[in-house]
mmCIF file of C-alpha atoms in Angstrom:
data_model
loop_
_atom_site.group_PDB
_atom_site.id
_atom_site.type_symbol
_atom_site.label_atom_id
_atom_site.label_comp_id
_atom_site.label_asym_id
_atom_site.label_seq_id
_atom_site.Cartn_x
_atom_site.Cartn_y
_atom_site.Cartn_z
ATOM 1 C CA MET Q 406 -192.023 11.845 -12.475
ATOM 2 C CA SER Q 407 -190.474 13.331 -9.392
ATOM 3 C CA GLY Q 408 -190.609 10.283 -7.197
ATOM 4 C CA PRO Q 409 -189.840 6.489 -7.370
ATOM 5 C CA ARG Q 410 -192.483 4.440 -8.997
ATOM 6 C CA THR Q 411 -194.871 2.705 -6.725
ATOM 7 C CA PRO Q 412 -194.753 -1.048 -7.001
ATOM 8 C CA VAL Q 413 -197.881 -2.574 -8.466
ATOM 9 C CA SER Q 414 -198.503 -4.787 -5.390
ATOM 10 C CA THR Q 415 -198.661 -1.716 -3.113
ATOM 11 C CA ARG Q 416 -200.751 0.590 -5.229
ATOM 12 C CA LYS Q 417 -204.223 1.629 -3.736
ATOM 13 C CA PRO Q 418 -206.823 -0.359 -5.529
ATOM 14 C CA GLU Q 419 -208.992 1.588 -7.961
ATOM 15 C CA PRO Q 420 -212.728 1.896 -7.431
ATOM 16 C CA LYS Q 421 -214.587 -0.737 -9.221
ATOM 17 C CA ALA Q 422 -217.345 0.439 -11.539
ATOM 18 C CA ASP Q 423 -219.309 -2.758 -11.313
ATOM 19 C CA ARG Q 424 -220.087 -2.116 -7.526
ATOM 20 C CA PRO Q 425 -223.240 -0.302 -7.063
ATOM 21 C CA GLY Q 426 -222.880 3.251 -5.692
ATOM 22 C CA LYS Q 427 -219.161 3.277 -6.350
ATOM 23 C CA GLN Q 428 -217.287 5.678 -8.517
ATOM 24 C CA ARG Q 429 -216.661 4.725 -12.214
ATOM 25 C CA ASP Q 430 -213.357 3.160 -13.027
ATOM 26 C CA ALA Q 431 -211.397 5.623 -15.195
ATOM 27 C CA PHE Q 432 -209.496 2.781 -16.876
ATOM 28 C CA PHE Q 433 -212.496 1.309 -18.426
ATOM 29 C CA ASP Q 434 -213.879 4.624 -19.467
ATOM 30 C CA ASN Q 435 -210.700 5.404 -21.154
ATOM 31 C CA ALA Q 436 -210.584 2.075 -22.877
ATOM 32 C CA LYS Q 437 -213.997 2.389 -24.235
ATOM 33 C CA TYR Q 438 -213.214 5.935 -25.546
ATOM 34 C CA LEU Q 439 -209.939 4.960 -27.135
ATOM 35 C CA ALA Q 440 -211.509 1.786 -28.712
ATOM 36 C CA ILE Q 441 -214.419 3.868 -30.158
ATOM 37 C CA VAL Q 442 -212.054 6.324 -31.671
ATOM 38 C CA LEU Q 443 -210.174 3.415 -33.394
ATOM 39 C CA VAL Q 444 -213.539 2.166 -34.620
ATOM 40 C CA ALA Q 445 -214.316 5.628 -36.300
ATOM 41 C CA MET Q 446 -210.849 5.888 -37.766
ATOM 42 C CA GLY Q 447 -211.059 2.408 -39.194
ATOM 43 C CA HIS Q 448 -214.392 3.287 -40.841
ATOM 44 C CA SER Q 449 -212.892 6.358 -42.271
ATOM 45 C CA TRP Q 450 -210.006 4.327 -43.705
ATOM 46 C CA GLU Q 451 -212.240 1.916 -45.689
ATOM 47 C CA PRO Q 452 -212.707 4.141 -48.704
ATOM 48 C CA LEU Q 453 -208.997 5.082 -48.832
ATOM 49 C CA LYS Q 454 -207.125 1.893 -47.834
ATOM 50 C CA GLY Q 455 -207.127 0.520 -51.401
ATOM 51 C CA ASP Q 456 -204.552 3.057 -52.517
ATOM 52 C CA SER Q 457 -202.180 2.573 -49.713
ATOM 53 C CA ARG Q 458 -200.573 -0.757 -48.543
ATOM 54 C CA ILE Q 459 -199.341 0.853 -45.479
ATOM 55 C CA LEU Q 460 -202.674 2.194 -44.511
ATOM 56 C CA GLU Q 461 -204.395 -1.176 -45.299
ATOM 57 C CA GLY Q 462 -201.795 -2.914 -43.120
ATOM 58 C CA VAL Q 463 -202.549 -0.521 -40.112
ATOM 59 C CA TYR Q 464 -206.327 -1.044 -40.809
ATOM 60 C CA THR Q 465 -205.697 -4.730 -40.557
ATOM 61 C CA VAL Q 466 -203.996 -4.503 -37.311
ATOM 62 C CA VAL Q 467 -206.557 -2.086 -35.782
ATOM 63 C CA TYR Q 468 -209.422 -4.364 -36.924
ATOM 64 C CA SER Q 469 -207.826 -7.274 -35.209
ATOM 65 C CA PHE Q 470 -208.312 -5.909 -31.770
ATOM 66 C CA HIS Q 471 -210.497 -2.817 -31.480
ATOM 67 C CA MET Q 472 -213.900 -4.652 -31.490
ATOM 68 C CA PRO Q 473 -212.578 -7.559 -29.427
ATOM 69 C CA ALA Q 474 -211.468 -5.010 -26.788
ATOM 70 C CA PHE Q 475 -214.784 -3.314 -26.868
ATOM 71 C CA ILE Q 476 -216.728 -6.585 -26.621
ATOM 72 C CA ILE Q 477 -214.385 -7.852 -23.779
ATOM 73 C CA ILE Q 478 -215.277 -4.735 -21.659
ATOM 74 C CA SER Q 479 -219.039 -5.309 -22.508
ATOM 75 C CA GLY Q 480 -218.809 -8.806 -21.271
ATOM 76 C CA TYR Q 481 -216.921 -7.747 -18.223
ATOM 77 C CA PHE Q 482 -219.739 -5.275 -17.301
ATOM 78 C CA SER Q 483 -222.357 -7.964 -18.037
ATOM 79 C CA ARG Q 484 -221.223 -10.181 -15.257
ATOM 80 C CA SER Q 485 -224.111 -9.153 -12.885
ATOM 81 C CA PHE Q 486 -226.798 -9.563 -15.560
ATOM 82 C CA ASP Q 487 -229.675 -11.805 -14.701
ATOM 83 C CA MET Q 488 -233.319 -11.993 -15.611
ATOM 84 C CA ARG Q 489 -234.271 -9.385 -12.857
ATOM 85 C CA PRO Q 490 -237.007 -7.197 -14.291
ATOM 86 C CA ASP Q 491 -235.143 -3.977 -13.914
ATOM 87 C CA ARG Q 492 -232.084 -5.292 -15.766
ATOM 88 C CA LEU Q 493 -234.346 -6.774 -18.564
ATOM 89 C CA LYS Q 494 -236.028 -3.424 -18.863
ATOM 90 C CA ARG Q 495 -232.565 -1.640 -19.230
ATOM 91 C CA LEU Q 496 -231.706 -4.244 -21.871
ATOM 92 C CA LEU Q 497 -234.810 -3.496 -23.825
ATOM 93 C CA THR Q 498 -234.617 0.300 -23.532
ATOM 94 C CA GLY Q 499 -230.795 0.548 -23.948
ATOM 95 C CA VAL Q 500 -230.228 -2.043 -26.640
ATOM 96 C CA ALA Q 501 -233.390 -3.314 -28.312
ATOM 97 C CA VAL Q 502 -235.164 -0.001 -28.745
ATOM 98 C CA PRO Q 503 -232.041 1.713 -30.073
ATOM 99 C CA TYR Q 504 -231.611 -1.159 -32.561
ATOM 100 C CA VAL Q 505 -235.098 -0.755 -33.899
ATOM 101 C CA LEU Q 506 -234.727 3.071 -34.241
ATOM 102 C CA PHE Q 507 -231.306 3.060 -35.837
ATOM 103 C CA GLU Q 508 -231.941 0.025 -38.055
ATOM 104 C CA SER Q 509 -234.828 2.138 -39.454
ATOM 105 C CA ALA Q 510 -232.907 5.393 -39.430
ATOM 106 C CA TYR Q 511 -229.915 4.322 -41.495
ATOM 107 C CA PRO Q 512 -231.859 3.193 -44.649
ATOM 108 C CA LEU Q 513 -234.078 6.203 -44.337
ATOM 109 C CA PHE Q 514 -231.110 8.458 -44.278
ATOM 110 C CA LYS Q 515 -229.718 6.754 -47.378
ATOM 111 C CA ASN Q 516 -232.975 7.271 -49.186
ATOM 112 C CA LEU Q 517 -233.192 10.933 -48.211
ATOM 113 C CA ILE Q 518 -229.502 11.631 -49.336
ATOM 114 C CA THR Q 519 -229.330 9.539 -52.462
ATOM 115 C CA GLY Q 520 -232.970 9.241 -53.478
ATOM 116 C CA SER Q 521 -232.761 5.467 -53.411
ATOM 117 C CA HIS Q 522 -235.545 3.275 -52.134
ATOM 118 C CA GLU Q 523 -233.712 1.085 -49.555
ATOM 119 C CA GLU Q 524 -236.144 -1.067 -47.547
ATOM 120 C CA ILE Q 525 -236.240 -1.353 -43.748
ATOM 121 C CA SER Q 526 -235.535 -4.840 -42.521
ATOM 122 C CA LEU Q 527 -235.141 -5.571 -38.768
ATOM 123 C CA LEU Q 528 -233.808 -8.954 -39.550
ATOM 124 C CA ASP Q 529 -230.803 -7.663 -41.638
ATOM 125 C CA PRO Q 530 -228.714 -5.394 -39.470
ATOM 126 C CA TRP Q 531 -227.564 -2.366 -41.422
ATOM 127 C CA TYR Q 532 -223.845 -1.173 -41.057
ATOM 128 C CA LEU Q 533 -223.241 -0.641 -37.401
ATOM 129 C CA THR Q 534 -226.393 -1.963 -35.804
ATOM 130 C CA TRP Q 535 -225.117 -5.645 -35.787
ATOM 131 C CA PHE Q 536 -223.498 -4.840 -32.413
ATOM 132 C CA LEU Q 537 -226.801 -4.121 -30.859
ATOM 133 C CA VAL Q 538 -228.191 -7.460 -31.999
ATOM 134 C CA ALA Q 539 -225.142 -9.157 -30.752
ATOM 135 C CA LEU Q 540 -225.098 -7.487 -27.394
ATOM 136 C CA PHE Q 541 -228.736 -8.292 -26.843
ATOM 137 C CA VAL Q 542 -228.153 -11.974 -27.603
ATOM 138 C CA TRP Q 543 -224.984 -12.152 -25.589
ATOM 139 C CA ARG Q 544 -226.623 -10.551 -22.515
ATOM 140 C CA MET Q 545 -229.667 -12.816 -22.706
ATOM 141 C CA THR Q 546 -227.404 -15.918 -22.728
ATOM 142 C CA THR Q 547 -225.260 -14.593 -19.833
ATOM 143 C CA PRO Q 548 -226.977 -16.772 -17.243
ATOM 144 C CA ILE Q 549 -226.152 -19.791 -19.371
ATOM 145 C CA TRP Q 550 -222.311 -18.926 -19.517
ATOM 146 C CA LYS Q 551 -222.370 -18.358 -15.863
ATOM 147 C CA LEU Q 552 -223.949 -21.823 -15.238
ATOM 148 C CA VAL Q 553 -221.740 -24.090 -17.435
ATOM 149 C CA ARG Q 554 -218.476 -25.563 -16.205
ATOM 150 C CA TRP Q 555 -216.247 -24.445 -19.088
ATOM 151 C CA PRO Q 556 -217.824 -21.403 -20.696
ATOM 152 C CA LEU Q 557 -214.960 -20.055 -22.629
ATOM 153 C CA PRO Q 558 -213.955 -23.384 -24.369
ATOM 154 C CA LEU Q 559 -217.679 -23.892 -25.169
ATOM 155 C CA ALA Q 560 -217.948 -20.405 -26.686
ATOM 156 C CA ILE Q 561 -214.775 -20.903 -28.774
ATOM 157 C CA GLY Q 562 -216.303 -24.270 -30.054
ATOM 158 C CA VAL Q 563 -219.473 -22.412 -31.105
ATOM 159 C CA ALA Q 564 -217.425 -19.801 -32.970
ATOM 160 C CA MET Q 565 -215.449 -22.402 -34.711
ATOM 161 C CA LEU Q 566 -218.486 -24.391 -35.823
ATOM 162 C CA ALA Q 567 -220.171 -21.155 -37.034
ATOM 163 C CA SER Q 568 -217.119 -20.266 -39.188
ATOM 164 C CA ALA Q 569 -217.709 -23.464 -41.129
ATOM 165 C CA SER Q 570 -221.559 -23.117 -41.419
ATOM 166 C CA PRO Q 571 -222.580 -21.116 -44.372
ATOM 167 C CA SER Q 572 -226.187 -22.164 -43.932
ATOM 168 C CA ILE Q 573 -226.483 -19.768 -40.885
ATOM 169 C CA GLY Q 574 -227.291 -17.041 -43.402
ATOM 170 C CA ASP Q 575 -227.482 -13.264 -42.835
ATOM 171 C CA ASP Q 576 -230.487 -12.962 -40.643
ATOM 172 C CA LEU Q 577 -229.570 -10.806 -37.520
ATOM 173 C CA ASP Q 578 -225.931 -11.151 -38.508
ATOM 174 C CA LEU Q 579 -225.749 -14.401 -36.548
ATOM 175 C CA GLN Q 580 -222.191 -15.210 -38.014
ATOM 176 C CA ARG Q 581 -220.883 -12.153 -36.184
ATOM 177 C CA VAL Q 582 -222.884 -12.808 -33.053
ATOM 178 C CA LEU Q 583 -221.396 -16.299 -32.819
ATOM 179 C CA GLN Q 584 -217.913 -15.708 -34.042
ATOM 180 C CA PHE Q 585 -217.316 -12.640 -31.618
ATOM 181 C CA LEU Q 586 -219.024 -14.610 -28.832
ATOM 182 C CA PRO Q 587 -215.764 -15.886 -27.248
ATOM 183 C CA TYR Q 588 -214.566 -12.290 -26.533
ATOM 184 C CA PHE Q 589 -217.835 -11.537 -24.644
ATOM 185 C CA VAL Q 590 -217.627 -14.762 -22.637
ATOM 186 C CA LEU Q 591 -214.073 -14.004 -21.842
ATOM 187 C CA GLY Q 592 -215.175 -10.637 -20.433
ATOM 188 C CA LEU Q 593 -217.612 -12.464 -18.245
ATOM 189 C CA CYS Q 594 -214.900 -14.757 -16.925
ATOM 190 C CA LEU Q 595 -212.465 -11.960 -16.148
ATOM 191 C CA LYS Q 596 -211.870 -10.296 -12.771
ATOM 192 C CA PRO Q 597 -210.237 -6.905 -11.828
ATOM 193 C CA GLU Q 598 -206.857 -8.576 -11.071
ATOM 194 C CA HIS Q 599 -206.671 -9.850 -14.632
ATOM 195 C CA PHE Q 600 -206.778 -6.396 -15.906
ATOM 196 C CA GLN Q 601 -204.098 -5.438 -13.531
ATOM 197 C CA LEU Q 602 -201.728 -8.118 -14.961
ATOM 198 C CA VAL Q 603 -201.745 -6.651 -18.387
ATOM 199 C CA ARG Q 604 -201.310 -3.033 -17.028
ATOM 200 C CA ARG Q 605 -197.974 -3.757 -15.516
ATOM 201 C CA ARG Q 606 -194.960 -1.832 -16.771
ATOM 202 C CA SER Q 607 -193.334 -4.909 -18.194
ATOM 203 C CA VAL Q 608 -196.282 -5.659 -20.384
ATOM 204 C CA ARG Q 609 -196.394 -2.125 -21.504
ATOM 205 C CA ILE Q 610 -192.787 -2.297 -22.603
ATOM 206 C CA ALA Q 611 -193.212 -5.612 -24.262
ATOM 207 C CA SER Q 612 -196.297 -4.300 -26.242
ATOM 208 C CA VAL Q 613 -194.111 -1.963 -28.229
ATOM 209 C CA PRO Q 614 -192.181 -4.716 -30.143
ATOM 210 C CA VAL Q 615 -195.380 -6.717 -30.302
ATOM 211 C CA PHE Q 616 -197.208 -3.783 -32.030
ATOM 212 C CA ALA Q 617 -194.221 -3.251 -34.322
ATOM 213 C CA ALA Q 618 -194.208 -6.903 -35.370
ATOM 214 C CA ALA Q 619 -198.120 -6.770 -35.942
ATOM 215 C CA LEU Q 620 -197.719 -3.867 -38.143
ATOM 216 C CA ALA Q 621 -194.962 -5.538 -40.213
ATOM 217 C CA ILE Q 622 -197.072 -8.688 -40.577
ATOM 218 C CA GLY Q 623 -200.060 -6.569 -41.383
ATOM 219 C CA TRP Q 624 -198.161 -4.927 -44.236
ATOM 220 C CA TRP Q 625 -196.853 -8.274 -45.424
ATOM 221 C CA ALA Q 626 -200.390 -9.888 -45.280
ATOM 222 C CA VAL Q 627 -202.162 -7.191 -47.361
ATOM 223 C CA PRO Q 628 -201.759 -8.967 -50.703
ATOM 224 C CA ARG Q 629 -201.958 -12.362 -49.203
ATOM 225 C CA MET Q 630 -204.917 -12.353 -46.954
ATOM 226 C CA ASN Q 631 -208.587 -11.388 -47.342
ATOM 227 C CA THR Q 632 -209.380 -8.602 -44.862
ATOM 228 C CA ALA Q 633 -212.957 -9.848 -44.541
ATOM 229 C CA TRP Q 634 -211.648 -12.535 -42.112
ATOM 230 C CA PHE Q 635 -211.560 -9.740 -39.554
ATOM 231 C CA TYR Q 636 -215.149 -8.751 -39.926
ATOM 232 C CA HIS Q 637 -216.319 -12.271 -38.801
ATOM 233 C CA ARG Q 638 -219.457 -11.877 -40.811
ATOM 234 C CA ASP Q 639 -218.818 -14.779 -43.258
ATOM 235 C CA SER Q 640 -218.140 -18.527 -43.154
ATOM 236 C CA ALA Q 641 -214.909 -19.904 -44.621
ATOM 237 C CA GLN Q 642 -216.770 -21.286 -47.648
ATOM 238 C CA GLU Q 643 -218.258 -17.809 -48.367
ATOM 239 C CA LEU Q 644 -214.745 -16.330 -48.359
ATOM 240 C CA GLY Q 645 -213.641 -18.950 -51.007
ATOM 241 C CA ALA Q 646 -211.752 -21.198 -48.532
ATOM 242 C CA PRO Q 647 -212.348 -24.840 -47.533
ATOM 243 C CA TRP Q 648 -214.497 -25.456 -44.376
ATOM 244 C CA TRP Q 649 -211.676 -26.506 -42.284
ATOM 245 C CA CYS Q 650 -210.024 -23.075 -42.671
ATOM 246 C CA GLY Q 651 -212.914 -21.606 -40.638
ATOM 247 C CA PRO Q 652 -211.997 -23.307 -37.284
ATOM 248 C CA VAL Q 653 -208.314 -22.861 -37.915
ATOM 249 C CA MET Q 654 -208.731 -19.090 -38.598
ATOM 250 C CA THR Q 655 -210.929 -18.719 -35.630
ATOM 251 C CA LEU Q 656 -208.383 -20.020 -33.347
ATOM 252 C CA ALA Q 657 -205.492 -18.202 -34.983
ATOM 253 C CA MET Q 658 -207.303 -14.812 -35.087
ATOM 254 C CA LEU Q 659 -208.522 -15.291 -31.512
ATOM 255 C CA GLY Q 660 -204.914 -15.691 -30.337
ATOM 256 C CA CYS Q 661 -203.673 -12.702 -32.269
ATOM 257 C CA SER Q 662 -206.636 -10.602 -31.250
ATOM 258 C CA LEU Q 663 -206.168 -11.370 -27.472
ATOM 259 C CA VAL Q 664 -202.404 -10.573 -27.648
ATOM 260 C CA LEU Q 665 -203.014 -7.252 -29.311
ATOM 261 C CA THR Q 666 -205.891 -6.456 -27.042
ATOM 262 C CA ALA Q 667 -203.744 -7.106 -24.009
ATOM 263 C CA CYS Q 668 -201.115 -4.700 -25.458
ATOM 264 C CA PHE Q 669 -203.826 -2.101 -26.119
ATOM 265 C CA PHE Q 670 -205.085 -2.393 -22.482
ATOM 266 C CA ALA Q 671 -201.503 -2.057 -21.359
ATOM 267 C CA TRP Q 672 -201.315 1.449 -22.740
ATOM 268 C CA VAL Q 673 -204.738 2.647 -21.561
ATOM 269 C CA PRO Q 674 -204.359 5.285 -18.857
ATOM 270 C CA GLY Q 675 -205.608 4.198 -15.443
ATOM 271 C CA ARG Q 676 -206.098 7.715 -14.122
ATOM 272 C CA THR Q 677 -208.659 10.396 -15.067
ATOM 273 C CA ARG Q 678 -207.956 12.192 -18.274
ATOM 274 C CA TRP Q 679 -209.615 14.890 -20.322
ATOM 275 C CA PHE Q 680 -211.340 12.150 -22.264
ATOM 276 C CA THR Q 681 -212.407 9.911 -19.439
ATOM 277 C CA ALA Q 682 -215.921 11.276 -19.094
ATOM 278 C CA LEU Q 683 -216.529 10.535 -22.814
ATOM 279 C CA GLY Q 684 -216.218 6.819 -22.084
ATOM 280 C CA ALA Q 685 -219.798 6.904 -20.751
ATOM 281 C CA GLY Q 686 -220.999 7.964 -24.175
ATOM 282 C CA THR Q 687 -219.271 5.713 -26.490
ATOM 283 C CA LEU Q 688 -222.480 3.921 -27.691
ATOM 284 C CA TYR Q 689 -223.628 7.372 -28.809
ATOM 285 C CA GLY Q 690 -220.426 7.954 -30.699
ATOM 286 C CA TYR Q 691 -220.577 4.425 -32.226
ATOM 287 C CA LEU Q 692 -224.085 4.674 -33.532
ATOM 288 C CA LEU Q 693 -224.000 8.358 -34.685
ATOM 289 C CA HIS Q 694 -220.628 8.483 -36.497
ATOM 290 C CA GLY Q 695 -221.938 6.156 -38.980
ATOM 291 C CA PHE Q 696 -224.109 8.838 -40.398
ATOM 292 C CA LEU Q 697 -221.163 11.056 -41.070
ATOM 293 C CA VAL Q 698 -219.232 8.253 -42.748
ATOM 294 C CA LYS Q 699 -222.180 7.312 -44.831
ATOM 295 C CA LEU Q 700 -222.798 10.922 -45.722
ATOM 296 C CA GLY Q 701 -219.274 11.220 -46.954
ATOM 297 C CA ASP Q 702 -219.589 8.070 -48.978
ATOM 298 C CA TYR Q 703 -222.943 9.172 -50.469
ATOM 299 C CA GLN Q 704 -221.701 12.686 -51.311
ATOM 300 C CA GLY Q 705 -218.403 11.377 -52.813
ATOM 301 C CA TRP Q 706 -216.162 13.160 -50.305
ATOM 302 C CA PHE Q 707 -213.781 10.202 -50.242
ATOM 303 C CA ASP Q 708 -213.337 10.351 -53.987
ATOM 304 C CA GLN Q 709 -211.334 13.524 -53.883
ATOM 305 C CA SER Q 710 -207.777 12.796 -54.989
ATOM 306 C CA ARG Q 711 -206.207 14.902 -52.319
ATOM 307 C CA LEU Q 712 -207.437 12.522 -49.745
ATOM 308 C CA HIS Q 713 -205.668 9.402 -51.384
ATOM 309 C CA HIS Q 714 -202.299 10.679 -50.350
ATOM 310 C CA PRO Q 715 -200.536 10.477 -46.889
ATOM 311 C CA ALA Q 716 -201.385 13.968 -45.815
ATOM 312 C CA GLY Q 717 -205.102 13.425 -46.824
ATOM 313 C CA GLU Q 718 -205.229 10.144 -45.046
ATOM 314 C CA VAL Q 719 -203.843 11.786 -41.858
ATOM 315 C CA LEU Q 720 -206.474 14.553 -42.244
ATOM 316 C CA VAL Q 721 -209.266 12.033 -42.662
ATOM 317 C CA THR Q 722 -208.064 10.169 -39.557
ATOM 318 C CA LEU Q 723 -207.822 13.362 -37.358
ATOM 319 C CA LEU Q 724 -211.384 14.367 -38.529
ATOM 320 C CA ALA Q 725 -212.810 10.879 -37.736
ATOM 321 C CA ALA Q 726 -211.286 11.094 -34.223
ATOM 322 C CA ALA Q 727 -212.542 14.592 -33.469
ATOM 323 C CA ALA Q 728 -216.056 13.752 -34.871
ATOM 324 C CA VAL Q 729 -216.577 10.705 -32.708
ATOM 325 C CA THR Q 730 -215.066 12.661 -29.691
ATOM 326 C CA VAL Q 731 -217.723 15.264 -30.099
ATOM 327 C CA LEU Q 732 -220.463 12.679 -30.514
ATOM 328 C CA CYS Q 733 -219.558 11.194 -27.104
ATOM 329 C CA THR Q 734 -220.019 14.509 -25.243
ATOM 330 C CA LYS Q 735 -222.768 15.347 -22.799
ATOM 331 C CA PRO Q 736 -224.596 17.692 -24.929
ATOM 332 C CA VAL Q 737 -225.054 15.169 -27.703
ATOM 333 C CA GLN Q 738 -226.140 12.593 -25.213
ATOM 334 C CA ARG Q 739 -228.737 14.901 -23.947
ATOM 335 C CA VAL Q 740 -230.097 15.528 -27.482
ATOM 336 C CA PHE Q 741 -230.138 11.877 -28.502
ATOM 337 C CA ARG Q 742 -231.066 10.302 -25.080
ATOM 338 C CA PHE Q 743 -234.652 9.799 -26.329
ATOM 339 C CA ALA Q 744 -233.279 7.312 -28.852
ATOM 340 C CA MET Q 745 -230.420 5.821 -26.954
ATOM 341 C CA GLU Q 746 -231.797 5.636 -23.373
ATOM 342 C CA PRO Q 747 -235.467 6.074 -23.384
ATOM 343 C CA ARG Q 748 -237.330 5.701 -20.103
ATOM 344 C CA MET Q 749 -240.477 4.329 -21.467
ATOM 345 C CA GLU Q 750 -242.122 3.921 -18.073
ATOM 346 C CA TRP Q 751 -245.462 3.818 -19.879
ATOM 347 C CA ALA Q 752 -244.489 0.578 -21.660
ATOM 348 C CA PHE Q 753 -243.702 -1.434 -18.418
ATOM 349 C CA LYS Q 754 -245.547 -2.833 -15.509
ATOM 350 C CA GLN Q 755 -244.524 -1.655 -12.171
ATOM 351 C CA ASP Q 756 -242.370 -4.205 -10.426
ATOM 352 C CA ALA Q 757 -243.157 -4.425 -6.672
ATOM 353 C CA GLY Q 758 -239.637 -5.628 -5.845
ATOM 354 C CA GLU Q 759 -238.094 -2.691 -7.605
ATOM 355 C CA LEU Q 760 -240.403 -0.237 -6.002
ATOM 356 C CA ALA Q 761 -239.586 -1.677 -2.618
ATOM 357 C CA ARG Q 762 -235.854 -1.328 -3.319
ATOM 358 C CA GLN Q 763 -236.314 2.276 -4.397
ATOM 359 C CA ARG Q 764 -238.229 3.082 -1.223
ATOM 360 C CA GLU Q 765 -235.488 1.341 0.811
ATOM 361 C CA LYS Q 766 -232.817 3.397 -0.904
ATOM 362 C CA LYS Q 767 -234.637 6.604 -0.271
ATOM 363 C CA GLU Q 768 -235.169 5.751 3.398
ATOM 364 C CA ARG Q 769 -231.503 4.747 3.689
ATOM 365 C CA GLU Q 770 -230.392 8.096 2.211
ATOM 366 C CA GLN Q 771 -232.726 10.049 4.447
ATOM 367 C CA ARG Q 772 -231.374 8.359 7.620
ATOM 368 C CA GLU Q 773 -227.840 8.907 6.402
ATOM 369 C CA GLY Q 774 -228.729 12.637 6.009
ATOM 370 C CA GLU Q 775 -230.246 12.859 9.346
ATOM 371 C CA ARG Q 776 -227.195 11.088 10.941
ATOM 372 C CA ARG Q 777 -224.941 13.570 9.155
ATOM 373 C CA GLN Q 778 -226.882 16.488 10.512
ATOM 374 C CA ARG Q 779 -226.822 15.240 14.072
ATOM 375 C CA VAL Q 780 -222.949 14.863 13.951
ATOM 376 C CA GLY Q 781 -222.621 18.144 12.191
ATOM 377 C CA VAL Q 782 -221.142 16.822 8.961
#
């Protein structure tokens, strides 16, 4: 850089994406894109990691923070959610409807490729669709978390109890919904200044040895720890551990995940980059890349011996990153918007309050246009 670094305290505040009518915050779009790339890379490593202790160690570290980071951001942008009709409508069209469609599409895709007879079950989330169930439940309960006095300790307590409760079962992947809940509630509690704290230069520097130590611990833990703990989909008893290990591991993994998530946020660019616009399409990349991963699995692409070596693992990683990047682009969004963001005006009653707000907005814009014409702008 050609000039002295501007102190954090004197930097011009970045626009906040959570304010209506304001420019999107590049930091959050960058973070969402980078997190979804890590998700796709992690899924591509699953068929290969058994042959490489190093890859499995990296996989363990990535899985400890990539979904927590994504969920924290989801919680942060859910702070304004309430039971207003227009927000409930967006929740239904942007979360519930995609869940039904993709929960049906994944088993049908498997049947088409493999000739199997996989049944469709809306109660048993298939592969990636658990996140849509979780997001729906978390957002619906947002008013409760905003009402209680100590939301985060309460959410942690719920997660701890869930980790020791095998009777919860597999319906709607409620174990994941409850065990990942603290990250969403944490996002609800965060404010813009909290993200500024972890983006300081000192945190960025400190994150380097922290990540190095995490990778070393991940390598050490490969033969000693069940990776399934990081999926948060089973209770302690289902993982062959005594019940008390569930609450202990919940707290331990929460601490580790938050430290690594803070380090991840520290390295996320705050300015607009070539991939910033892709952050608006991360849900497309998330749900669509699963078809590519499953296609490779069904067709035996991952069984090729050349991929089970360092060069092959690097190639698979790059292909996964490139594929999910393409799936986040505007052309892909336009093609699949019917499934991801359907308007479905025919399915909803017209809300008088929303219609009044739209009329008021149009009138305000019209008055502003007339004012600009008068002053010659």
